[in-house]
């Protein structure tokens, strides 16, 4: 994926306003505050709470 570093610096989680970072799996961003994961479609981060995957619901 490799989003622009400047873009990642200004993005924030819409839920907790935490910092966003890239994930190892393709097409995902993660909030370092609450753990929500957001999809990236066509190089565009989709930072909508209804599209987020909540980390607390994972089995890992």
JSON list of C-alpha atoms in Angstrom, two decimals:
[
{"chain": "A", "resi": 1, "resn": "UNK", "atom": "CA", "xyz": [0.00, 0.00, 0.00]},
{"chain": "A", "resi": 2, "resn": "UNK", "atom": "CA", "xyz": [2.59, 2.60, 1.15]},
{"chain": "A", "resi": 3, "resn": "UNK", "atom": "CA", "xyz": [0.58, 5.74, 1.76]},
{"chain": "A", "resi": 4, "resn": "UNK", "atom": "CA", "xyz": [2.33, 9.11, 1.79]},
{"chain": "A", "resi": 5, "resn": "UNK", "atom": "CA", "xyz": [4.03, 9.72, 5.17]},
{"chain": "A", "resi": 6, "resn": "UNK", "atom": "CA", "xyz": [2.70, 13.29, 5.30]},
{"chain": "A", "resi": 7, "resn": "UNK", "atom": "CA", "xyz": [-0.84, 12.00, 4.89]},
{"chain": "A", "resi": 8, "resn": "UNK", "atom": "CA", "xyz": [-0.37, 9.46, 7.70]},
{"chain": "A", "resi": 9, "resn": "UNK", "atom": "CA", "xyz": [0.89, 12.23, 9.99]},
{"chain": "A", "resi": 10, "resn": "UNK", "atom": "CA", "xyz": [-2.35, 14.22, 9.67]},
{"chain": "A", "resi": 11, "resn": "UNK", "atom": "CA", "xyz": [-4.87, 11.34, 9.72]},
{"chain": "A", "resi": 12, "resn": "UNK", "atom": "CA", "xyz": [-6.70, 10.63, 12.98]},
{"chain": "A", "resi": 13, "resn": "UNK", "atom": "CA", "xyz": [-9.18, 8.01, 14.09]},
{"chain": "A", "resi": 14, "resn": "UNK", "atom": "CA", "xyz": [-12.74, 9.37, 13.89]},
{"chain": "A", "resi": 15, "resn": "UNK", "atom": "CA", "xyz": [-13.64, 7.39, 17.02]},
{"chain": "A", "resi": 16, "resn": "UNK", "atom": "CA", "xyz": [-10.94, 8.31, 19.56]},
{"chain": "A", "resi": 17, "resn": "UNK", "atom": "CA", "xyz": [-8.83, 10.82, 17.57]},
{"chain": "A", "resi": 18, "resn": "UNK", "atom": "CA", "xyz": [-5.77, 8.58, 17.95]},
{"chain": "A", "resi": 19, "resn": "UNK", "atom": "CA", "xyz": [-2.85, 8.38, 15.53]},
{"chain": "A", "resi": 20, "resn": "UNK", "atom": "CA", "xyz": [-3.26, 6.15, 12.46]},
{"chain": "A", "resi": 21, "resn": "UNK", "atom": "CA", "xyz": [-0.54, 3.76, 11.26]},
{"chain": "A", "resi": 22, "resn": "UNK", "atom": "CA", "xyz": [-0.16, 1.30, 8.41]},
{"chain": "A", "resi": 23, "resn": "UNK", "atom": "CA", "xyz": [-0.74, -2.40, 9.00]},
{"chain": "A", "resi": 24, "resn": "UNK", "atom": "CA", "xyz": [1.39, -5.24, 7.61]},
{"chain": "A", "resi": 25, "resn": "UNK", "atom": "CA", "xyz": [-1.60, -6.75, 5.80]},
{"chain": "A", "resi": 26, "resn": "UNK", "atom": "CA", "xyz": [-2.52, -4.99, 2.58]},
{"chain": "A", "resi": 27, "resn": "UNK", "atom": "CA", "xyz": [-5.12, -2.26, 2.43]},
{"chain": "A", "resi": 28, "resn": "UNK", "atom": "CA", "xyz": [-5.56, -1.66, 6.18]},
{"chain": "A", "resi": 29, "resn": "UNK", "atom": "CA", "xyz": [-4.78, 1.20, 8.56]},
{"chain": "A", "resi": 30, "resn": "UNK", "atom": "CA", "xyz": [-4.93, 0.90, 12.35]},
{"chain": "A", "resi": 31, "resn": "UNK", "atom": "CA", "xyz": [-5.56, 3.35, 15.17]},
{"chain": "A", "resi": 32, "resn": "UNK", "atom": "CA", "xyz": [-2.84, 3.13, 17.83]},
{"chain": "A", "resi": 33, "resn": "UNK", "atom": "CA", "xyz": [-5.31, 4.42, 20.44]},
{"chain": "A", "resi": 34, "resn": "UNK", "atom": "CA", "xyz": [-8.37, 2.17, 20.18]},
{"chain": "A", "resi": 35, "resn": "UNK", "atom": "CA", "xyz": [-7.17, -0.50, 17.73]},
{"chain": "A", "resi": 36, "resn": "UNK", "atom": "CA", "xyz": [-9.84, 0.00, 15.10]},
{"chain": "A", "resi": 37, "resn": "UNK", "atom": "CA", "xyz": [-8.74, -1.02, 11.60]},
{"chain": "A", "resi": 38, "resn": "UNK", "atom": "CA", "xyz": [-9.85, 0.96, 8.58]},
{"chain": "A", "resi": 39, "resn": "UNK", "atom": "CA", "xyz": [-9.87, -0.20, 4.95]},
{"chain": "A", "resi": 40, "resn": "UNK", "atom": "CA", "xyz": [-7.95, 1.49, 2.15]},
{"chain": "A", "resi": 41, "resn": "UNK", "atom": "CA", "xyz": [-9.65, 1.25, -1.23]},
{"chain": "A", "resi": 42, "resn": "UNK", "atom": "CA", "xyz": [-7.84, 2.37, -4.36]},
{"chain": "A", "resi": 43, "resn": "UNK", "atom": "CA", "xyz": [-5.25, 4.17, -2.24]},
{"chain": "A", "resi": 44, "resn": "UNK", "atom": "CA", "xyz": [-7.92, 6.13, -0.35]},
{"chain": "A", "resi": 45, "resn": "UNK", "atom": "CA", "xyz": [-8.29, 5.59, 3.42]},
{"chain": "A", "resi": 46, "resn": "UNK", "atom": "CA", "xyz": [-11.93, 4.98, 4.39]},
{"chain": "A", "resi": 47, "resn": "UNK", "atom": "CA", "xyz": [-12.04, 6.48, 7.90]},
{"chain": "A", "resi": 48, "resn": "UNK", "atom": "CA", "xyz": [-15.67, 5.81, 8.70]},
{"chain": "A", "resi": 49, "resn": "UNK", "atom": "CA", "xyz": [-16.66, 4.18, 11.99]},
{"chain": "A", "resi": 50, "resn": "UNK", "atom": "CA", "xyz": [-19.23, 1.99, 10.24]},
{"chain": "A", "resi": 51, "resn": "UNK", "atom": "CA", "xyz": [-16.48, 0.60, 7.95]},
{"chain": "A", "resi": 52, "resn": "UNK", "atom": "CA", "xyz": [-13.98, -0.01, 10.78]},
{"chain": "A", "resi": 53, "resn": "UNK", "atom": "CA", "xyz": [-13.02, -3.42, 12.13]},
{"chain": "A", "resi": 54, "resn": "UNK", "atom": "CA", "xyz": [-12.90, -3.34, 15.91]},
{"chain": "A", "resi": 55, "resn": "UNK", "atom": "CA", "xyz": [-9.76, -5.07, 17.24]},
{"chain": "A", "resi": 56, "resn": "UNK", "atom": "CA", "xyz": [-11.56, -6.13, 20.43]},
{"chain": "A", "resi": 57, "resn": "UNK", "atom": "CA", "xyz": [-13.80, -8.49, 18.42]},
{"chain": "A", "resi": 58, "resn": "UNK", "atom": "CA", "xyz": [-10.82, -10.45, 17.00]},
{"chain": "A", "resi": 59, "resn": "UNK", "atom": "CA", "xyz": [-9.89, -13.86, 18.41]},
{"chain": "A", "resi": 60, "resn": "UNK", "atom": "CA", "xyz": [-6.17, -12.98, 18.43]}
]
